[in-house]
Short mmCIF file of C-alpha atoms in Angstrom, two decimals:
data_model
loop_
_atom_site.label_atom_id
_atom_site.label_comp_id
_atom_site.label_asym_id
_atom_site.label_seq_id
_atom_site.Cartn_x
_atom_site.Cartn_y
_atom_site.Cartn_z
CA MET A 1406 9.39 -34.73 4.37
CA GLU A 1407 10.47 -36.82 1.40
CA LEU A 1408 9.62 -34.00 -1.01
CA LEU A 1409 11.92 -31.55 0.78
CA LYS A 1410 14.68 -34.15 0.71
CA ASN A 1411 14.19 -34.42 -3.04
CA PHE A 1412 14.36 -30.64 -3.39
CA LYS A 1413 17.65 -30.53 -1.53
CA GLU A 1414 19.12 -33.35 -3.61
CA LYS A 1415 18.12 -31.59 -6.81
CA ALA A 1416 19.53 -28.26 -5.58
CA ALA A 1417 22.81 -29.97 -4.65
CA SER A 1418 23.14 -31.48 -8.15
CA ASP A 1419 23.88 -28.07 -9.71
CA LEU A 1420 24.93 -25.47 -7.13
CA GLN A 1421 23.50 -21.98 -7.59
CA LYS A 1422 24.65 -18.76 -5.93
CA ILE A 1423 21.81 -17.43 -3.76
CA VAL A 1424 21.85 -14.05 -1.98
CA PHE A 1425 20.58 -13.53 1.55
CA ALA A 1426 19.77 -9.81 1.73
CA GLU A 1427 19.10 -9.71 5.48
CA GLY A 1428 22.45 -10.95 6.74
CA GLU A 1429 22.24 -9.34 10.16
CA ASP A 1430 19.33 -11.58 11.17
CA GLU A 1431 20.43 -14.49 13.36
CA ARG A 1432 18.06 -16.89 11.57
CA ILE A 1433 19.58 -16.01 8.20
CA ILE A 1434 23.14 -16.57 9.43
CA LYS A 1435 22.23 -19.92 10.98
CA ALA A 1436 20.42 -21.00 7.81
CA ALA A 1437 23.49 -20.07 5.75
CA GLU A 1438 25.64 -22.31 7.93
CA ILE A 1439 23.23 -25.23 7.50
CA ILE A 1440 23.00 -24.74 3.73
CA LYS A 1441 26.78 -24.72 3.50
CA LYS A 1442 26.95 -28.02 5.42
CA GLU A 1443 24.18 -29.60 3.33
CA GLY A 1444 25.71 -28.35 0.09
CA THR A 1445 22.49 -27.17 -1.51
CA ALA A 1446 23.61 -23.67 -2.60
CA GLU A 1447 26.45 -21.17 -2.54
CA ILE A 1448 25.36 -18.43 -0.15
CA VAL A 1449 26.21 -14.73 -0.26
CA ILE A 1450 25.27 -12.89 2.94
CA LEU A 1451 24.72 -9.13 2.71
CA GLY A 1452 25.32 -6.93 5.72
CA ASN A 1453 27.86 -5.34 8.01
CA LEU A 1454 30.75 -7.77 8.46
CA ASN A 1455 31.42 -6.84 12.09
CA LYS A 1456 27.77 -7.25 13.07
CA ILE A 1457 27.48 -10.58 11.27
CA GLU A 1458 30.66 -11.90 12.89
CA GLU A 1459 29.48 -10.71 16.30
CA ILE A 1460 26.12 -12.47 15.94
CA ALA A 1461 27.79 -15.64 14.65
CA ALA A 1462 30.30 -15.70 17.53
CA GLY A 1463 27.54 -15.22 20.09
CA LYS A 1464 25.54 -18.14 18.69
CA ASP A 1465 28.53 -20.37 17.83
CA ILE A 1466 27.76 -20.22 14.10
CA ASN A 1467 30.57 -21.17 11.72
CA LEU A 1468 30.94 -18.65 8.86
CA GLU A 1469 33.68 -20.58 7.09
CA GLY A 1470 33.03 -20.95 3.36
CA LEU A 1471 30.34 -18.25 3.31
CA THR A 1472 30.74 -15.07 1.29
CA ILE A 1473 29.86 -11.87 3.16
CA ILE A 1474 29.46 -8.57 1.30
CA ASP A 1475 28.78 -5.18 2.87
CA PRO A 1476 26.68 -3.20 0.36
CA GLU A 1477 27.97 0.04 1.93
CA LYS A 1478 31.60 -0.79 1.14
CA SER A 1479 31.48 -3.22 -1.78
CA ASP A 1480 33.66 -3.02 -4.88
CA TYR A 1481 30.42 -3.48 -6.85
CA ILE A 1482 29.03 -0.07 -5.86
CA SER A 1483 30.33 1.84 -8.88
CA GLU A 1484 29.17 -0.80 -11.38
CA PHE A 1485 25.77 -1.24 -9.76
CA ARG A 1486 25.23 2.54 -9.52
CA GLU A 1487 25.83 2.98 -13.25
CA GLU A 1488 23.67 -0.01 -14.21
CA PHE A 1489 20.81 1.05 -11.94
CA TYR A 1490 21.03 4.65 -13.14
CA GLU A 1491 20.65 3.49 -16.76
CA LEU A 1492 17.65 1.38 -15.79
CA ARG A 1493 15.87 4.16 -13.90
CA LYS A 1494 17.04 7.46 -15.41
CA HIS A 1495 13.78 7.71 -17.35
CA LYS A 1496 12.15 8.12 -13.93
CA GLY A 1497 14.33 11.14 -13.19
CA ILE A 1498 16.71 9.41 -10.79
CA SER A 1499 20.18 10.96 -10.27
CA LYS A 1500 23.41 9.00 -9.90
CA VAL A 1501 23.59 10.13 -6.28
CA ASP A 1502 20.12 8.68 -5.67
CA ALA A 1503 21.03 5.54 -7.61
CA GLU A 1504 24.05 4.91 -5.40
CA LYS A 1505 22.02 5.45 -2.25
CA MET A 1506 19.38 3.01 -3.41
CA ILE A 1507 21.72 0.22 -4.47
CA LYS A 1508 23.35 0.28 -1.04
CA ASP A 1509 20.04 -1.00 0.32
CA PRO A 1510 20.67 -4.78 0.61
CA LEU A 1511 17.42 -5.65 -1.19
CA TYR A 1512 18.43 -3.51 -4.17
CA PHE A 1513 22.04 -4.65 -3.96
CA GLY A 1514 21.02 -8.31 -3.99
CA THR A 1515 18.69 -7.76 -6.93
CA MET A 1516 21.49 -5.99 -8.80
CA MET A 1517 23.70 -9.02 -8.18
CA ILE A 1518 21.11 -11.11 -10.00
CA TYR A 1519 20.75 -8.55 -12.80
CA THR A 1520 24.52 -8.53 -13.42
CA ASP A 1521 24.80 -12.35 -13.18
CA GLU A 1522 26.81 -12.20 -9.95
CA ALA A 1523 24.11 -14.36 -8.35
CA ALA A 1524 21.30 -16.61 -9.53
CA GLY A 1525 18.57 -15.83 -7.00
CA MET A 1526 17.67 -14.16 -3.73
CA VAL A 1527 15.80 -15.04 -0.55
CA ALA A 1528 14.52 -12.19 1.62
CA GLY A 1529 11.55 -11.15 3.74
CA ALA A 1530 12.65 -12.27 7.20
CA ASP A 1531 12.92 -8.59 8.18
CA ASN A 1532 10.95 -6.94 5.35
CA PRO A 1533 7.35 -6.94 4.13
CA THR A 1534 6.60 -8.43 0.72
CA GLY A 1535 6.31 -5.00 -0.92
CA ASN A 1536 9.89 -4.14 0.01
CA VAL A 1537 11.15 -7.43 -1.41
CA LEU A 1538 9.23 -7.10 -4.68
CA ARG A 1539 9.87 -3.41 -5.38
CA PRO A 1540 13.48 -3.77 -6.57
CA ALA A 1541 12.53 -6.94 -8.45
CA PHE A 1542 9.89 -5.02 -10.44
CA GLN A 1543 12.30 -2.18 -11.13
CA ILE A 1544 15.37 -4.23 -12.04
CA ILE A 1545 14.77 -7.79 -13.23
CA LYS A 1546 11.07 -7.45 -14.14
CA THR A 1547 8.78 -10.29 -15.24
CA LYS A 1548 9.23 -13.09 -17.76
CA ALA A 1549 8.77 -12.27 -21.43
CA ASP A 1550 5.23 -13.68 -21.74
CA ILE A 1551 4.10 -12.84 -18.18
CA SER A 1552 3.23 -9.48 -16.64
CA THR A 1553 1.83 -10.79 -13.35
CA VAL A 1554 3.95 -11.80 -10.37
CA SER A 1555 2.10 -14.32 -8.24
CA SER A 1556 2.70 -17.04 -5.68
CA ALA A 1557 1.95 -20.70 -5.13
CA ILE A 1558 1.76 -22.88 -2.05
CA ILE A 1559 2.38 -26.61 -2.35
CA LEU A 1560 0.15 -28.64 -0.05
CA LEU A 1561 1.04 -32.18 0.99
CA LEU A 1562 -2.12 -34.06 1.93
CA LYS A 1563 -2.31 -37.23 3.97
CA ASP A 1564 -5.08 -38.48 1.68
CA LYS A 1565 -3.15 -39.53 -1.44
CA SER A 1566 -6.31 -39.84 -3.54
CA PHE A 1567 -6.31 -36.08 -4.19
CA GLY A 1568 -4.08 -34.24 -6.62
CA GLU A 1569 -0.86 -35.97 -7.62
CA ASP A 1570 -0.46 -38.62 -4.93
CA GLY A 1571 -1.62 -36.09 -2.34
CA ILE A 1572 0.33 -33.12 -3.72
CA ILE A 1573 -1.64 -30.03 -4.83
CA ALA A 1574 -0.55 -26.48 -5.66
CA PHE A 1575 -2.78 -23.52 -4.67
CA ALA A 1576 -2.45 -20.06 -6.26
CA ASP A 1577 -2.36 -17.11 -5.93
CA CYS A 1578 -1.87 -17.15 -2.18
CA ALA A 1579 0.09 -13.99 -1.39
CA VAL A 1580 0.29 -11.28 -4.06
CA ASN A 1581 -2.84 -10.34 -6.06
CA PRO A 1582 -5.99 -9.55 -4.02
CA THR A 1583 -8.47 -9.34 -6.94
CA PRO A 1584 -6.89 -10.59 -10.18
CA ASP A 1585 -8.64 -9.86 -13.45
CA SER A 1586 -9.06 -12.44 -16.23
CA GLU A 1587 -5.67 -11.75 -17.83
CA GLN A 1588 -3.92 -12.02 -14.48
CA LEU A 1589 -5.71 -15.25 -13.59
CA ALA A 1590 -4.64 -16.76 -16.91
CA GLU A 1591 -1.01 -15.81 -16.25
CA ILE A 1592 -1.20 -17.10 -12.68
CA ALA A 1593 -2.39 -20.44 -14.09
CA GLN A 1594 0.54 -20.64 -16.50
CA SER A 1595 3.11 -19.61 -13.88
CA THR A 1596 1.80 -22.12 -11.35
CA ALA A 1597 1.86 -24.93 -13.90
CA GLU A 1598 5.50 -24.07 -14.65
CA THR A 1599 6.32 -24.02 -10.93
CA VAL A 1600 4.77 -27.45 -10.44
CA GLU A 1601 6.49 -29.01 -13.44
CA ASP A 1602 9.90 -27.47 -12.67
CA LEU A 1603 9.88 -28.29 -8.96
CA LEU A 1604 7.83 -31.46 -8.74
CA GLY A 1605 8.43 -33.08 -12.11
CA PHE A 1606 4.86 -34.11 -12.93
CA GLU A 1607 2.46 -32.72 -15.50
CA ALA A 1608 0.30 -29.89 -14.21
CA LYS A 1609 -3.47 -30.33 -14.53
CA THR A 1610 -4.91 -26.93 -13.75
CA ALA A 1611 -8.44 -26.20 -12.55
CA MET A 1612 -9.80 -22.63 -12.51
CA LEU A 1613 -12.02 -22.51 -9.44
CA SER A 1614 -15.34 -20.76 -8.96
CA PHE A 1615 -18.68 -21.27 -7.21
CA SER A 1616 -19.97 -22.32 -10.66
CA THR A 1617 -19.15 -25.36 -12.76
CA MET A 1618 -19.25 -24.94 -16.53
CA GLY A 1619 -21.93 -22.25 -16.52
CA SER A 1620 -24.10 -23.60 -13.70
CA ALA A 1621 -24.32 -20.07 -12.23
CA SER A 1622 -24.26 -16.56 -13.67
CA HIS A 1623 -22.35 -13.74 -11.99
CA GLU A 1624 -19.61 -11.27 -12.88
CA ASN A 1625 -17.19 -13.23 -10.69
CA VAL A 1626 -17.95 -16.37 -12.68
CA THR A 1627 -17.51 -14.49 -15.95
CA ASN A 1628 -14.08 -13.33 -14.81
CA VAL A 1629 -12.95 -16.94 -14.37
CA GLN A 1630 -14.59 -18.09 -17.61
CA ASN A 1631 -12.75 -15.37 -19.51
CA ALA A 1632 -9.50 -16.34 -17.80
CA VAL A 1633 -9.87 -19.91 -19.08
CA LYS A 1634 -10.35 -18.65 -22.64
CA ILE A 1635 -7.35 -16.32 -22.40
CA ALA A 1636 -5.15 -19.07 -20.99
CA GLN A 1637 -6.17 -21.51 -23.71
CA ASP A 1638 -5.35 -18.96 -26.41
CA LYS A 1639 -2.17 -17.54 -24.88
CA PHE A 1640 -0.72 -20.80 -23.51
CA PRO A 1641 -1.94 -23.60 -25.80
CA GLU A 1642 0.26 -26.24 -24.11
CA LEU A 1643 -1.33 -25.59 -20.72
CA LYS A 1644 -3.71 -28.33 -19.56
CA ILE A 1645 -6.50 -26.30 -18.03
CA GLY A 1646 -10.19 -26.67 -17.26
CA GLY A 1647 -12.96 -24.58 -15.79
CA GLU A 1648 -14.65 -22.78 -14.47
CA MET A 1649 -15.41 -25.43 -11.84
CA GLN A 1650 -16.22 -25.89 -8.18
CA ALA A 1651 -13.57 -27.41 -5.93
CA ASP A 1652 -15.31 -30.77 -5.60
CA ALA A 1653 -15.62 -31.05 -9.38
CA ALA A 1654 -11.91 -30.32 -9.70
CA LEU A 1655 -10.77 -32.82 -7.08
CA VAL A 1656 -13.24 -35.72 -6.86
CA GLU A 1657 -13.46 -37.92 -9.93
CA ASN A 1658 -17.08 -39.08 -9.62
CA VAL A 1659 -18.21 -35.49 -8.98
CA GLY A 1660 -16.15 -34.21 -11.90
CA VAL A 1661 -17.72 -36.80 -14.22
CA ARG A 1662 -21.21 -35.65 -13.23
CA LYS A 1663 -20.62 -31.91 -13.23
CA ALA A 1664 -18.12 -31.55 -16.07
CA PRO A 1665 -18.21 -34.73 -18.20
CA GLU A 1666 -16.39 -33.11 -21.13
CA SER A 1667 -13.44 -31.91 -19.05
CA GLU A 1668 -10.08 -33.70 -18.97
CA ILE A 1669 -9.20 -31.84 -15.78
CA ALA A 1670 -12.32 -32.37 -13.65
CA GLY A 1671 -11.64 -34.85 -10.87
CA ARG A 1672 -7.93 -34.99 -11.73
CA ALA A 1673 -6.64 -31.49 -10.90
CA ASN A 1674 -3.32 -31.08 -9.13
CA VAL A 1675 -3.19 -27.27 -9.53
CA LEU A 1676 -6.00 -25.11 -8.16
CA ILE A 1677 -6.24 -21.47 -9.26
CA PHE A 1678 -8.49 -19.53 -6.90
CA PRO A 1679 -10.49 -16.53 -8.14
CA ASP A 1680 -8.99 -14.15 -5.58
CA LEU A 1681 -6.55 -13.87 -2.70
CA GLN A 1682 -9.31 -14.02 -0.10
CA SER A 1683 -10.54 -17.44 -1.19
CA SER A 1684 -7.05 -18.87 -1.70
CA ASN A 1685 -5.94 -17.80 1.77
CA ILE A 1686 -9.05 -19.35 3.30
CA GLY A 1687 -8.52 -22.52 1.29
CA VAL A 1688 -4.92 -22.92 2.41
CA LYS A 1689 -5.76 -22.36 6.07
CA LEU A 1690 -8.65 -24.84 5.95
CA ALA A 1691 -6.48 -27.50 4.34
CA GLN A 1692 -3.71 -26.94 6.87
CA ARG A 1693 -5.98 -27.09 9.89
CA LEU A 1694 -8.80 -29.46 8.94
CA ALA A 1695 -6.86 -31.86 6.71
CA LYS A 1696 -3.61 -31.38 8.68
CA ALA A 1697 -1.81 -30.74 5.38
CA ASP A 1698 1.84 -29.74 5.37
CA SER A 1699 2.68 -26.78 3.17
CA ILE A 1700 5.66 -25.38 1.28
CA GLY A 1701 5.76 -21.75 0.23
CA PRO A 1702 4.56 -19.28 -0.77
CA ILE A 1703 6.84 -19.55 -3.81
CA LEU A 1704 7.02 -16.42 -5.95
CA GLN A 1705 6.60 -16.92 -9.69
CA GLY A 1706 6.50 -14.87 -12.87
CA LEU A 1707 9.75 -12.96 -12.32
CA SER A 1708 12.54 -13.30 -14.87
CA ALA A 1709 14.85 -14.59 -12.11
CA PRO A 1710 14.01 -16.31 -8.81
CA ILE A 1711 13.41 -14.07 -5.81
CA ASN A 1712 11.47 -15.58 -2.94
CA ASP A 1713 9.77 -13.90 -0.02
CA LEU A 1714 9.97 -15.26 3.53
CA SER A 1715 7.46 -14.66 6.27
CA ARG A 1716 8.80 -12.31 8.93
CA GLY A 1717 8.00 -15.04 11.43
CA CYS A 1718 9.92 -17.67 9.49
CA SER A 1719 12.02 -20.37 11.12
CA VAL A 1720 15.58 -21.33 10.20
CA GLU A 1721 14.21 -24.53 8.66
CA GLU A 1722 11.84 -22.56 6.43
CA ILE A 1723 14.73 -20.40 5.20
CA VAL A 1724 16.77 -23.50 4.38
CA ASN A 1725 13.87 -25.12 2.52
CA LEU A 1726 12.94 -22.01 0.53
CA THR A 1727 16.58 -21.58 -0.48
CA ALA A 1728 16.61 -25.09 -1.99
CA ILE A 1729 13.47 -24.21 -3.97
CA THR A 1730 15.02 -20.93 -5.12
CA ALA A 1731 18.10 -22.83 -6.26
CA ILE A 1732 15.99 -25.23 -8.33
CA GLN A 1733 14.15 -22.29 -9.90
CA ALA A 1734 17.56 -20.83 -10.78
CA GLN A 1735 18.60 -24.11 -12.38
CA ASN A 1736 15.55 -23.91 -14.65
CA HIS A 1737 16.00 -20.20 -15.42
#
C-alpha cells in the first residue's frame, strides 16, 4: 500500500532505536532482519543469545547489524534495578523484587525507553495486551495532559469519497470497553494527534452515537455529549463535532440535513465510537463489507511509543507496526 510505503520512507528519514521484547519468536527475528535491510529503524532484540542464534540459523536469517541483549545477563541490570526500585518503592517493592521484574523482557524494554537507551518498543506477539501495557503504566506512564491509554485503527477504503481521500481513523478499538466522558474526550485528542503525526492531514473528529445533536435522549447519548464539551474545553485546538450518527459524520448531504451548524458533519476523518463493542463491530464491518484494508491497532496516550501486536501477527505486520512506532518516536 502506498501509505505503508510513505510510513517506511518517513521512518527511514530519522532512524529510531526500537526494542523487540520477544526476541525468541521466529517472526520477530525475521522482521528484524527485514527492517535492517529496509533501513527503517535500529532494532534491539531481547532474549537469550544462543536461542536467537539457533532460530536464526535454522531459518537462514541474517543477524548481522542487529543488537541482541539478554535481560538476564545485561550490563544494564544494576542501573535498571535501581531506577525501577525508585519508581516503585512506594508500592513496597524490594530491590530483589525490582531486579527480578526488570529481567522480564517487557519490563527491561520499557526501562530502556525510560532511560533513553531506546525510543520505542513493539511487543505482543507472545503476550496479551495487559502484559505489554503493565510495565508501560508503571514506568513511562501517560502524556502530561492525558490519563487514558487508547488505540486507533486506520482504515483505507476503496471509496475515496469518505474521510480523507478514503482514509479514516477509528477509536478506541482495543483498550477501553466502556469509556466515560473524560476518557472519550482524551481518546478524541489522542486519535487526532495520531492522525496528524502519522498521516499529515488535519484531523476532523466526530463523536459517534445513535443520536445526532440531541435527536434522542439516553444516558449513553449524554455520555457522548458531555465528552464533546470536555474535549472542547480541555483541547480548544481540536476540531470536533457531535454527538452524531455515523451517516451524519461521513455523508455530506446527510450531515447538512442532520447537523447544519457542524463543521465536522459530512467531513469527518476520525470517528470516536462510544465504546469498545461498537468500535470493534464497526472495524469488522468495514473490513468485510467494504473490503477496507486496516493498519493497527496503534496505541496512543503513552509518554513514549509502545505498540501491541496481535499474537497471530504476521512478519509483515511486525515490520509495518515498527515503522509506525518509529514515526511516533520521531514526534515524541
